[in-house]
Amino acid sequence: MATETIEVEGHIIDSLILAKVLDTILASGADYQILDVAIGRTNTDTSRAVLQVDAIDDDALNALVEVLQVHGANRVGSRDVALVACDQDGVLPAGFYSTTNLPTEVRVDGRWLPVVNPEMDCALVVAGDIVRTVPMHRVTIGDLVVVGGDGVRVHAPSKRGGLNAFEFMNSEVSSEKPKALLVARVAERLKECRARGGKILAVCGPAVVHTGAAPDIARLVRDGWIDVLFAGNGFATHDIESNVLGTSLGVSVDVGLPVEHGHSNHLRVINEVRRWGSIEAAVQGEFITGGVMYECVKRPIPFVLGGSIRDDGPLPDVHRDVVAAADAMRESIAGVEVALMLASTLHGIATGNILPAGVETFCVDINHAVLTKLADRGSHQALGIVTDVGLFTRDLCTALG
Amino acid sequence: MATETIEVEGHIIDSLILAKVLDTILASGADYQILDVAIGRTNTDTSRAVLQVDAIDDDALNALVEVLQVHGANRVGSRDVALVACDQDGVLPAGFYSTTNLPTEVRVDGRWLPVVNPEMDCALVVAGDIVRTVPMHRVTIGDLVVVGGDGVRVHAPSKRGGLNAFEFMNSEVSSEKPKALLVARVAERLKECRARGGKILAVCGPAVVHTGAAPDIARLVRDGWIDVLFAGNGFATHDIESNVLGTSLGVSVDVGLPVEHGHSNHLRVINEVRRWGSIEAAVQGEFITGGVMYECVKRPIPFVLGGSIRDDGPLPDVHRDVVAAADAMRESIAGVEVALMLASTLHGIATGNILPAGVETFCVDINHAVLTKLADRGSHQALGIVTDVGLFTRDLCTALG
Amino acid sequence: MATETIEVEGHIIDSLILAKVLDTILASGADYQILDVAIGRTNTDTSRAVLQVDAIDDDALNALVEVLQVHGANRVGSRDVALVACDQDGVLPAGFYSTTNLPTEVRVDGRWLPVVNPEMDCALVVAGDIVRTVPMHRVTIGDLVVVGGDGVRVHAPSKRGGLNAFEFMNSEVSSEKPKALLVARVAERLKECRARGGKILAVCGPAVVHTGAAPDIARLVRDGWIDVLFAGNGFATHDIESNVLGTSLGVSVDVGLPVEHGHSNHLRVINEVRRWGSIEAAVQGEFITGGVMYECVKRPIPFVLGGSIRDDGPLPDVHRDVVAAADAMRESIAGVEVALMLASTLHGIATGNILPAGVETFCVDINHAVLTKLADRGSHQALGIVTDVGLFTRDLCTALG
Amino acid sequence: MATETIEVEGHIIDSLILAKVLDTILASGADYQILDVAIGRTNTDTSRAVLQVDAIDDDALNALVEVLQVHGANRVGSRDVALVACDQDGVLPAGFYSTTNLPTEVRVDGRWLPVVNPEMDCALVVAGDIVRTVPMHRVTIGDLVVVGGDGVRVHAPSKRGGLNAFEFMNSEVSSEKPKALLVARVAERLKECRARGGKILAVCGPAVVHTGAAPDIARLVRDGWIDVLFAGNGFATHDIESNVLGTSLGVSVDVGLPVEHGHSNHLRVINEVRRWGSIEAAVQGEFITGGVMYECVKRPIPFVLGGSIRDDGPLPDVHRDVVAAADAMRESIAGVEVALMLASTLHGIATGNILPAGVETFCVDINHAVLTKLADRGSHQALGIVTDVGLFTRDLCTALG
C-alpha cells in the first residue's frame, strides 16, 4: 500500500470539487480518510479539506494524484521541485510533470513561483525566477524541466464554472431554455469583459457562414467586440466567397444544391487569393471588399487560420504546419478573458486545449454531441448552448447594440 | 437567355440521376425541355436522356452545367478542350475546369483521353497523352491546365450506389436495421474485394480505441484484411498507449476518469516514441509490442498519420504539414476499392475528398450527424451505418473469420 | 413466377417516383421490364410508365404491389373491387385492402368512386356511392370492406414534395441553411394557405413553452393564423402554468432548477383546472387570463389534447382514451392544408398518421433524429427544419406581421 | 425576508447532494449559512449538514424548500403534518404536499410513519397508520391529504447513483467506453438482483424488434431474467408480426422498404389478434407460437401495454385509457429492483415517473438526447448507455449465459 496526504481548498463544495475528488479516488480503486475539513459558512467563504489517500502501490498512487490535481487537489508538503535538463530537442525527460490548465505555482529554493502561462498537457520549464508551460515540441536541449509532482501546487477552479455551467453543459435542458434569456446573459458577459479591458476571442466554423451569421460576426469585429479570431480554411474561404461572388452565394446556399462539391466557387476564390499572395493583399487590392476577414484586416485584429487535412487550396494565410498553427494561437491568447466558440468542433477543441482554465467559454452548436465533446476536454468554465448558430448570432448582435 | 444541350447516360432512372438533374435545373431557376429519352427496358439496360437547358444568362448557365456534371450530365458537342499554361506556381489560370470524382475523359486533338486519377476539386493537367488531376497547390509554371467545360465528359455513377445506399445514408432507419445483416453484408464486400485483388483502406478515429475495437483492427491488419491505414495522432497514440501501458489503460478508460486530460499517459507515450524517432524504430526497439500500429509496421502495410491543430506532441510519424499529409494520402490510394471509415470525422472527410467515386465506402459512427456530413461531401458510393463502432468491429472480425 | 402489369403516372421523374418504384422492385428480389414510358417534355408535363413486374410467387407479388402503391403505382386493369362484410365489430375481413394516404379511387359497378377522406393504414368501406377510409376499431358488423387490390387506384403525389423537400428532410445541410430564408418561405406558404381559405394546423410540444415561444403561438392564434391545435397534457399544462403562476415560471425555467420534477407548480395548475372542470370554464372564471390555450378558447378554435401514459393529472380536457383522441383529431382535420409541427414527436407522428398526403407539413425540431422519424412515417409533403423552435417561432411571428 | 433551517444527511459529499443543495439555493436567488457540518471520515460513513436558508419572502422560501427536498434536504423541526380532506373526487386540496420519489416519512401524532410506496408527483394520503402516495386522479372525497411541508421528511439518495452514474449519463464519453465492460457490469447487476430475490423490469421500444434483439429478449423471459414487461402497441405488434409472418419480416426489414407504412403486415397481425380477443387467446390458439409476448404468456409474467395516440389498431391487450395504463404499471412494480429500458422513450419516461428512487435503472439507446431526457426526469439511479440496442442485447444475453 502507498499513502499520500492531499489538500483541496476553495469553493470545493458548491463547485463539486470535493465530490469529484472523493469519487475519483474510489473509482480508481483507492480509498480515503478525511483528516480535516473546514467548510465556509457562507457562499463567499472558501472551504478546505485534507485527505489521506491509500492506493495499492506507488504507481497507482502517483497516477491518481496526478488526476486529482486536475480537480485542484495538491499534495500536502513543502519540498522543492525536482528539475532535469532535456537531452534532446523536442523530447522531455522521463517523469516530466504534466500540467493542468489551472493557476499553478512551483516551489524553487523554498519560494513559490507562479506559472506565467497555464496550459494543459505541457511541461514546466524553469529559467531563473520564471516558470513557463512549454509544449513538448518546443523544449530544447538544456531546458530545466520539472519532474514528478513534488513542489507543484494548483489552485482549484473558482465558483463561476460550478454546477450551473456543468448542468447546462451536460443537459439537454439547455436546448429547451428560453433563448432570449441566454442571449442576454452572454451579451452581458461580453459587455463586462470589454468594460474591464479583457479581450474577446471568437472561434468560427464554416456553418457560421452557411447559416447566414457571417455579416453579424463582421459587424461584431467592426464594432470592436472581437479582439482575436481563430478559424480554418473553410470559414475564411466561404466568408470571402460570399463577399466576392455575391449573387453566386445566393445560388450555392439555395435548396437545390445540397452537394457541397457541386460548385467550384470556393476553389476559384482560393485561387485568386493565392494569386494576390495573402488575404491582406487581396483586401488592399480591393478584391475583397467586405465580410469577416475583411473587417479583421481593416480594424485590424489578429487572426489565426489553422490548416487541416481536408482543406482545399488552401488560402495563403492558412498555417499548413499544424504545430506552427497551434503555436500561433498560443501567441494570440494573452489577455483573452472570454471565448465564443461558434459551430466549430476542430478549432474549438484546439482552442480549449490551450486556454487557461479561467477563460469563460461559450460554445454554441446545434449538435449536442459536439458540445459534450468540447466540455470533456477539461475546460472548467465552458457553457454549452444547444441552438441554431445563425439565429443566435443575429440576436447576440442585436443585444450588443 | 442562354441555352445548352446536355446528355446523361447510364442507370439514370434507378440511380436517381435524371431526377436529380431535373430538380437541380429547376432549383437553380433555370428550365428544361426533354429532347430525347430512351429508357432501358430491364434493370441491366442503361438509359439516356438529352435535355435542353435554358438559363437566365451565360454565367448562370455555366454554373448550372458545372453542378449538373457532378450528377454525370455532360454538354453535348465535340470541341477539344481549351488549355492555358500556369504562370505562377500553385495558382491556376482563371476559368480552370474543376473536377468531379467521376470517371472523366478529355478531348485533345479530337481524341478522348481518360483522366488517370479522378479526384474532386482539382484541376486537369494535360501532358502529351496523359491527363491527370492535380490539386491547386501542386501546379507549377508552364503546366497546361484545362479551362472551361468544353471537351470534358464524365460518366454517371453506376448502379451500386443507387437508392439503397442513399436511403440508408439519409435515414435514421439504418440505426434500426438488424445489425447482424449489415455486418454480414460488409464482410461479404470485403471478401469480394480481396478475392478480386482490390485493396482495402481503413480510416480510424480515436473512438476505435476507446470502445475497445483496437485489438480487432490489429487482427484485421495481421490477417491481411487491411492494405492501407489512414488515421491521426490521437488514434495512433491511444493505440500505442493501450499496448505500452497495459494496465494503465484499464484505469484510463474506467468509469471514474471521464476527463480526457486527467492523465498524462498519452503524453508520456508520445514523448518516448519521439525519443525513438519513429513508430517503426519503437517497434524494432521492442518499445511497442502489439496493437494496430505495431501490426502495420510488422506486416508491413503503409499508413498515413495526418496532423491536426488539436494534436499533443505529436508522434514523430505524424505529418505536421496538412498539405503534405493529403499528398501522402493521395499516393497511397492507388488500387483501393473498398474504404472502411470507423468513427472518424476529420480523416473520413479528408479521405472522401480524394477518393474516386467508384470506391465503395462504409462509414460507421454512432452519431447520425457525422454520417450525413460524410455523405454530403459528394461520395456516390457511401453507405452510412449508425451503430456502436466497438460492437460492430468485433462482429465484423468474427464474420471475417 | 407471378406477373403483374403496373402503371405510374404524374411527375414520376422529378419526384423520384419512378426511381423508387424500380428500386423497390429490385430490392424485394423481383424484376421488371419497362413496357412503355412517356416522359413529359417540360417540367409541367406529366410522365407515365407501364411496367411488367415478375415476382417469385403470388404472395411476394401481392406484397410488392401493395408497397408500390404507396409510391403511386397501380395495377393495370379494370376489375371492380371485391367487397366482404365485417362479421365482428372492430375486426376486418382477412385480406382487407390497407390504404395509403394518397388520393384514391375505387371501382364499383364499373364506376370510379373517389375516397372521401384519404388516411393511411385504414380499411375502405363502401356504402352506396360513398367510399370512406375507416380505421380498424371503427368498423362494425355488416360494413362492406374492400378486400384485395383489384379496382383500387391511387394518384401519385404531386411535384411539391419532390426532391427539394426530400433532400432537406434527410440532410444535415438543412441545419446549415440561412434560417431567415427558411422562415420567409414558411411564412409565405402560410399566407398563401390563408389567402385561398385553407386551414392551418399547429401541433405543439412542451419545448415550445420551455424555449419561450408560447407567447408567439398565442399571438398567431389571436391573429387567426392557426385554425386547429393538437397538443398533449404537457404543452397545455406548461402554457397555463406560465400564465397563471407568472413569476414562478421565471424560477422554474431558470438555470438552477434543471430537474423537471423539482417543483410542483404544474401539478397545482392541473389540480385547479380539474377543480374548474375544463380549460374553458377556467378561462370563463378568469383563472386563466392569457396564453395559447386561453386564445384558443377566446377566438375560439378547436383543440385536441391527446393523453399519454407519462401524463400527470391530467387536465380535464385531455382525452384519456388514446383511440378516442385520434378519432377527435380525425374529425378536426377537414380542410387543413398546412401543418406546422413544433418540437412535437409523439403528437407529430400521430398527426402525420392521419393527414392526407397532400397536406404541406413543416416540422421544426432541434433534434435531427426526430425529423427523420417523422419523415419515415410516409408523409410525402414534409419539410424538416433543424433549428431552435424558440428562435424560429419568434421570427415566424415577425414575418407574419 | 423569510428564513428556514434545513438539514441533509447521508453520502452528501460524494453523491453531490450538498453541492446541489447549495447551488440550488444560490440559483434561486436565496442565500445560506452553514450552521453545522459533520463529514464522514471514510467513504462508508455518512455526513450531515445543517443550513440556514434566507429567501426574499415566504412564497420563494416554500418553493425553494420544496425543490431542495428532491435532493434529500428536510426542514429541521418536528411538527405533525397538516391534513385536509378532499372535497371533490380527483381534485386535491390547495397546498397539497407534492411527493419526491425518495424514501419518505410523515409525522402523525408525534410518530414518524413511512410512506408505503414512494412515487413522485403524487399526494400523500393518511389512513390510520398507513401513509400512501396517491396520484391526483385517484383521490376521492374524504381522503385525508397532507398539505404543506411540515412533518414530512425524505431520505437522501444513497451512494450507488452518485457521480459515476451521473457522469455517465451526462457525458458523451459513455458512447466511447469499452462496451464489453459495460455489458459485463449490467449482467452482474442483474445476477445480483436475481440472487437476492429482487424483480427485474424490462421496458421495450419497437427498435428492439427492428434491430433484431427480440429473440434475445424472448430468451431472457424464458430463462427467468425478466419478471415484468412494459411496452406499447408497436413493440408487441412487431414482435408478433415477426413470429407470425416469418418470411415476411425478412422482407419488411430489408433494405428496400424503408417506409414504415409501405406494408400492411402489422395491421393484418393486429386484426387477427383482435379476432382472437387477446394475446393470450392467440397464444393458446397457436396463432402466436414464439417471440417475446409468447414467452410472457407461457412463463407467465405480467405485462402492461400502454396505448398511445399514434397506435394502429390497437391490439386488444393495449390499455386505451392512458391513466388506467399508468395505474396498471403502478400495480406491477412492487418488488422491482432493476429496470432495463431498451430503446423506449415514451414508455421509459412513463416508467421513470412511477419508480421509486432506489430502483437501479439502465437506459440503452443509440440517441444521446433520449438518454438525457430520461435522466432529466429526476431518477437518481439511472445509468445511460449510448449504444446499439441490437448488439447490446445480444451481448447481454450471452453474458447471462
CSV table of C-alpha atoms in Angstrom, one decimal, chain D residues 13-280:
chain,number,residue,atom,x,y,z
D,13,ILE,CA,-20.4,14.9,-0.4
D,14,ASP,CA,-19.6,12.0,-2.7
D,15,SER,CA,-23.1,11.9,-4.1
D,16,LEU,CA,-23.0,15.6,-5.0
D,17,ILE,CA,-26.0,16.2,-2.7
D,18,LEU,CA,-24.7,19.0,-0.7
D,19,ALA,CA,-23.2,20.7,-3.7
D,20,LYS,CA,-26.6,20.6,-5.5
D,21,VAL,CA,-28.4,21.9,-2.4
D,22,LEU,CA,-26.1,24.9,-2.1
D,23,ASP,CA,-26.2,25.6,-5.8
D,24,THR,CA,-29.9,25.4,-5.9
D,25,ILE,CA,-30.2,27.9,-3.1
D,26,LEU,CA,-27.9,30.4,-4.8
D,27,ALA,CA,-29.5,29.9,-8.2
D,28,SER,CA,-32.9,30.7,-6.8
D,29,GLY,CA,-31.7,34.0,-5.5
D,30,ALA,CA,-31.7,32.9,-1.9
D,31,ASP,CA,-28.7,32.7,0.4
D,32,TYR,CA,-27.4,30.3,3.0
D,33,GLN,CA,-25.3,29.9,6.1
D,34,ILE,CA,-23.8,26.6,7.1
D,35,LEU,CA,-24.7,26.2,10.8
D,36,ASP,CA,-23.2,22.8,11.3
D,37,VAL,CA,-21.4,20.2,9.2
D,38,ALA,CA,-20.1,16.8,10.1
D,39,ILE,CA,-18.3,15.0,7.3
D,40,GLY,CA,-17.8,11.2,7.5
D,41,ARG,CA,-14.1,10.3,7.6
D,42,THR,CA,-14.3,7.3,5.3
D,43,ASN,CA,-16.4,6.5,2.3
D,44,THR,CA,-18.8,4.4,4.3
D,45,ASP,CA,-19.5,7.0,6.9
D,46,THR,CA,-22.4,9.3,6.3
D,47,SER,CA,-22.2,13.1,6.6
D,48,ARG,CA,-24.7,15.7,7.8
D,49,ALA,CA,-25.1,19.4,7.3
D,50,VAL,CA,-27.5,21.9,8.8
D,51,LEU,CA,-28.1,25.1,6.8
D,52,GLN,CA,-30.0,28.3,7.4
D,53,VAL,CA,-31.7,29.4,4.2
D,54,ASP,CA,-32.7,33.0,3.7
D,55,ALA,CA,-35.2,33.8,0.9
D,56,ILE,CA,-36.9,37.0,-0.2
D,57,ASP,CA,-40.4,36.0,1.1
D,58,ASP,CA,-42.4,33.1,2.3
D,59,ASP,CA,-43.5,32.0,-1.2
D,60,ALA,CA,-40.0,32.0,-2.5
D,61,LEU,CA,-38.8,30.1,0.6
D,62,ASN,CA,-41.5,27.5,0.3
D,63,ALA,CA,-40.9,26.9,-3.4
D,64,LEU,CA,-37.2,26.6,-2.7
D,65,VAL,CA,-37.6,24.2,0.2
D,66,GLU,CA,-39.8,22.0,-1.9
D,67,VAL,CA,-37.1,21.9,-4.6
D,68,LEU,CA,-34.4,21.1,-2.1
D,69,GLN,CA,-36.4,18.1,-0.8
D,70,VAL,CA,-35.9,16.4,-4.2
D,71,HIS,CA,-32.2,16.4,-3.2
D,72,GLY,CA,-32.9,14.9,0.2
D,73,ALA,CA,-32.9,18.1,2.3
D,74,ASN,CA,-35.6,18.4,5.0
D,75,ARG,CA,-36.8,21.2,7.2
D,76,VAL,CA,-35.5,20.9,10.8
D,77,GLY,CA,-38.3,20.7,13.2
D,78,SER,CA,-40.8,18.3,14.5
D,79,ARG,CA,-44.3,19.4,13.9
D,80,ASP,CA,-47.0,17.0,12.8
D,81,VAL,CA,-48.3,17.0,9.3
D,82,ALA,CA,-51.4,19.1,8.5
D,83,LEU,CA,-54.2,17.0,6.9
D,84,VAL,CA,-57.1,18.3,4.8
D,85,ALA,CA,-59.9,16.2,3.5
D,86,CYS,CA,-60.6,16.1,-0.3
D,87,ASP,CA,-64.0,17.7,-1.2
D,88,GLN,CA,-64.1,16.6,-4.8
D,89,ASP,CA,-63.1,13.3,-6.5
D,90,GLY,CA,-59.8,13.6,-8.4
D,91,VAL,CA,-59.0,17.0,-7.0
D,92,LEU,CA,-56.6,17.7,-4.2
D,93,PRO,CA,-56.8,20.4,-1.5
D,94,ALA,CA,-54.9,23.5,-2.4
D,95,GLY,CA,-51.5,23.4,-0.8
D,96,PHE,CA,-51.2,19.6,-1.1
D,97,TYR,CA,-47.7,18.2,-0.4
D,98,SER,CA,-46.2,17.0,-3.7
D,99,THR,CA,-44.0,14.0,-3.4
D,100,THR,CA,-40.5,13.1,-4.5
D,101,ASN,CA,-39.6,9.5,-5.3
D,102,LEU,CA,-37.3,9.2,-2.3
D,103,PRO,CA,-38.0,7.2,0.8
D,104,THR,CA,-40.3,9.4,2.8
D,105,GLU,CA,-41.7,9.6,6.3
D,106,VAL,CA,-44.6,11.6,7.7
D,107,ARG,CA,-45.1,12.6,11.3
D,108,VAL,CA,-48.6,11.9,12.6
D,109,ASP,CA,-49.4,12.3,16.3
D,110,GLY,CA,-45.7,12.6,17.0
D,111,ARG,CA,-44.8,9.3,15.3
D,112,TRP,CA,-42.9,9.0,12.0
D,113,LEU,CA,-44.8,6.8,9.6
D,114,PRO,CA,-43.1,5.5,6.4
D,115,VAL,CA,-44.7,6.1,3.1
D,116,VAL,CA,-45.5,2.7,1.7
D,117,ASN,CA,-45.0,3.3,-2.0
D,118,PRO,CA,-42.8,6.3,-2.9
D,119,GLU,CA,-43.7,7.8,-6.3
D,120,MET,CA,-43.0,11.3,-7.4
D,121,ASP,CA,-45.6,14.0,-8.2
D,122,CYS,CA,-48.3,12.4,-6.1
D,123,ALA,CA,-50.2,13.4,-3.0
D,124,LEU,CA,-49.8,11.7,0.4
D,125,VAL,CA,-53.0,10.2,1.9
D,126,VAL,CA,-53.0,9.2,5.5
D,127,ALA,CA,-55.4,6.5,6.7
D,128,GLY,CA,-54.8,5.5,10.3
D,129,ASP,CA,-51.2,4.3,10.4
D,130,ILE,CA,-50.9,3.9,6.7
D,131,VAL,CA,-49.4,6.6,4.5
D,132,ARG,CA,-49.6,6.1,0.8
D,133,THR,CA,-48.7,8.1,-2.3
D,134,VAL,CA,-51.9,8.6,-4.4
D,135,PRO,CA,-51.9,10.2,-7.9
D,136,MET,CA,-54.3,13.1,-8.2
D,137,HIS,CA,-56.9,11.3,-10.3
D,138,ARG,CA,-57.3,8.6,-7.7
D,139,VAL,CA,-58.2,10.7,-4.6
D,140,THR,CA,-61.8,10.6,-3.5
D,141,ILE,CA,-63.9,12.8,-1.3
D,142,GLY,CA,-62.9,12.5,2.3
D,143,ASP,CA,-59.3,11.3,1.7
D,144,LEU,CA,-57.0,12.9,4.2
D,145,VAL,CA,-54.3,14.6,2.2
D,146,VAL,CA,-51.0,16.1,3.6
D,147,VAL,CA,-50.8,19.8,3.0
D,148,GLY,CA,-47.7,22.0,3.4
D,149,GLY,CA,-44.2,20.6,4.1
D,150,ASP,CA,-44.3,20.3,7.9
D,151,GLY,CA,-43.9,16.9,9.3
D,152,VAL,CA,-42.6,15.4,6.1
D,153,ARG,CA,-39.0,14.2,5.7
D,154,VAL,CA,-37.2,12.4,2.9
D,155,HIS,CA,-34.0,10.3,2.9
D,156,ALA,CA,-31.2,11.4,0.6
D,157,PRO,CA,-30.5,9.0,-2.3
D,158,SER,CA,-27.8,6.5,-1.5
D,159,LYS,CA,-24.3,6.4,-2.9
D,160,ARG,CA,-24.9,4.0,-5.7
D,161,GLY,CA,-26.3,6.6,-8.0
D,162,GLY,CA,-23.6,9.1,-7.3
D,163,LEU,CA,-21.1,10.8,-9.5
D,164,ASN,CA,-20.3,7.8,-11.7
D,165,ALA,CA,-23.7,7.2,-13.0
D,166,PHE,CA,-24.3,10.9,-13.2
D,167,GLU,CA,-21.2,11.5,-15.3
D,168,PHE,CA,-22.0,8.5,-17.5
D,169,MET,CA,-25.5,9.7,-18.0
D,170,ASN,CA,-24.4,13.2,-19.0
D,171,SER,CA,-21.3,12.6,-20.9
D,172,GLU,CA,-20.8,11.5,-24.5
D,173,VAL,CA,-17.8,9.7,-23.2
D,174,SER,CA,-20.2,6.8,-22.5
D,175,SER,CA,-20.5,6.2,-26.2
D,176,GLU,CA,-16.8,5.7,-26.3
D,177,LYS,CA,-16.5,3.3,-23.4
D,178,PRO,CA,-15.4,-0.3,-24.0
D,179,LYS,CA,-18.8,-1.9,-24.4
D,180,ALA,CA,-17.8,-5.3,-23.3
D,181,LEU,CA,-17.1,-3.8,-19.9
D,182,LEU,CA,-20.5,-2.1,-19.7
D,183,VAL,CA,-22.3,-5.3,-20.7
D,184,ALA,CA,-20.5,-7.2,-18.1
D,185,ARG,CA,-21.4,-4.7,-15.5
D,186,VAL,CA,-25.1,-4.7,-16.3
D,187,ALA,CA,-25.1,-8.5,-16.4
D,188,GLU,CA,-23.5,-8.6,-12.9
D,189,ARG,CA,-26.2,-6.3,-11.5
D,190,LEU,CA,-29.0,-8.4,-13.0
D,191,LYS,CA,-27.4,-11.5,-11.4
D,192,GLU,CA,-27.1,-9.9,-8.1
D,193,CYS,CA,-30.7,-8.7,-8.2
D,194,ARG,CA,-32.0,-12.1,-9.1
D,195,ALA,CA,-29.8,-13.7,-6.4
D,196,ARG,CA,-31.3,-11.6,-3.7
D,197,GLY,CA,-34.8,-12.2,-5.0
D,198,GLY,CA,-35.4,-8.8,-6.5
D,199,LYS,CA,-37.6,-8.4,-9.6
D,200,ILE,CA,-36.3,-7.2,-12.9
D,201,LEU,CA,-38.4,-4.9,-15.2
D,202,ALA,CA,-37.9,-4.6,-18.9
D,203,VAL,CA,-39.3,-1.6,-20.9
D,204,CYS,CA,-39.0,-2.2,-24.6
D,205,GLY,CA,-39.5,0.0,-27.6
D,206,PRO,CA,-40.1,-1.1,-31.2
D,207,ALA,CA,-36.4,-0.7,-32.2
D,208,VAL,CA,-35.8,-3.8,-30.1
D,209,VAL,CA,-37.6,-5.8,-32.8
D,210,HIS,CA,-36.2,-3.8,-35.7
D,211,THR,CA,-32.6,-4.2,-34.7
D,212,GLY,CA,-33.1,-8.0,-34.3
D,213,ALA,CA,-32.9,-8.1,-30.5
D,214,ALA,CA,-36.4,-9.6,-29.9
D,215,PRO,CA,-35.3,-13.3,-29.9
D,216,ASP,CA,-32.7,-12.3,-27.2
D,217,ILE,CA,-35.4,-10.7,-25.1
D,218,ALA,CA,-37.6,-13.7,-25.6
D,219,ARG,CA,-34.8,-15.9,-24.3
D,220,LEU,CA,-34.4,-13.7,-21.3
D,221,VAL,CA,-38.1,-14.0,-20.5
D,222,ARG,CA,-38.0,-17.8,-20.9
D,223,ASP,CA,-34.9,-18.1,-18.7
D,224,GLY,CA,-36.5,-16.1,-15.9
D,225,TRP,CA,-34.4,-12.9,-16.2
D,226,ILE,CA,-37.4,-10.7,-16.7
D,227,ASP,CA,-40.3,-10.5,-14.2
D,228,VAL,CA,-42.4,-7.7,-15.6
D,229,LEU,CA,-42.6,-6.2,-19.1
D,230,PHE,CA,-43.8,-2.7,-20.1
D,231,ALA,CA,-44.2,-1.8,-23.7
D,232,GLY,CA,-46.6,-0.3,-26.2
D,233,ASN,CA,-48.6,-1.4,-29.2
D,234,GLY,CA,-45.7,-1.1,-31.6
D,235,PHE,CA,-43.3,-3.4,-29.8
D,236,ALA,CA,-45.9,-6.1,-29.2
D,237,THR,CA,-47.2,-5.9,-32.8
D,238,HIS,CA,-43.8,-6.1,-34.4
D,239,ASP,CA,-42.8,-8.9,-32.1
D,240,ILE,CA,-45.9,-10.9,-33.0
D,241,GLU,CA,-45.6,-9.9,-36.7
D,242,SER,CA,-42.0,-11.2,-36.8
D,243,ASN,CA,-43.2,-14.5,-35.5
D,244,VAL,CA,-46.5,-15.0,-37.3
D,245,LEU,CA,-45.4,-13.8,-40.7
D,246,GLY,CA,-41.9,-15.2,-40.5
D,247,THR,CA,-40.6,-14.8,-44.0
D,248,SER,CA,-42.5,-11.5,-44.4
D,249,LEU,CA,-40.4,-10.0,-41.7
D,250,GLY,CA,-37.4,-10.8,-43.8
D,251,VAL,CA,-38.8,-8.6,-46.4
D,252,SER,CA,-40.1,-5.8,-44.3
D,253,VAL,CA,-36.8,-5.1,-42.5
D,254,ASP,CA,-34.9,-5.4,-45.7
D,255,VAL,CA,-33.0,-2.5,-47.3
D,256,GLY,CA,-35.6,-1.8,-50.0
D,257,LEU,CA,-38.5,-1.0,-47.8
D,258,PRO,CA,-37.6,1.9,-45.6
D,259,VAL,CA,-41.1,3.4,-45.5
D,260,GLU,CA,-42.7,2.2,-42.3
D,261,HIS,CA,-46.2,2.4,-43.9
D,262,GLY,CA,-45.1,0.6,-47.0
D,263,HIS,CA,-46.7,-2.7,-45.9
D,264,SER,CA,-49.7,-3.8,-44.0
D,265,ASN,CA,-48.4,-6.8,-42.2
D,266,HIS,CA,-48.6,-5.2,-38.9
D,267,LEU,CA,-52.2,-4.3,-39.5
D,268,ARG,CA,-53.1,-7.8,-40.5
D,269,VAL,CA,-51.5,-9.2,-37.4
D,270,ILE,CA,-53.3,-6.7,-35.2
D,271,ASN,CA,-56.5,-7.6,-36.9
D,272,GLU,CA,-56.1,-11.3,-36.3
D,273,VAL,CA,-55.2,-10.9,-32.6
D,274,ARG,CA,-58.3,-8.7,-32.3
D,275,ARG,CA,-60.3,-11.6,-33.8
D,276,TRP,CA,-58.8,-13.9,-31.1
D,277,GLY,CA,-59.7,-11.4,-28.4
D,278,SER,CA,-56.4,-11.2,-26.6
D,279,ILE,CA,-52.7,-12.1,-27.0
D,280,GLU,CA,-53.2,-14.9,-24.5
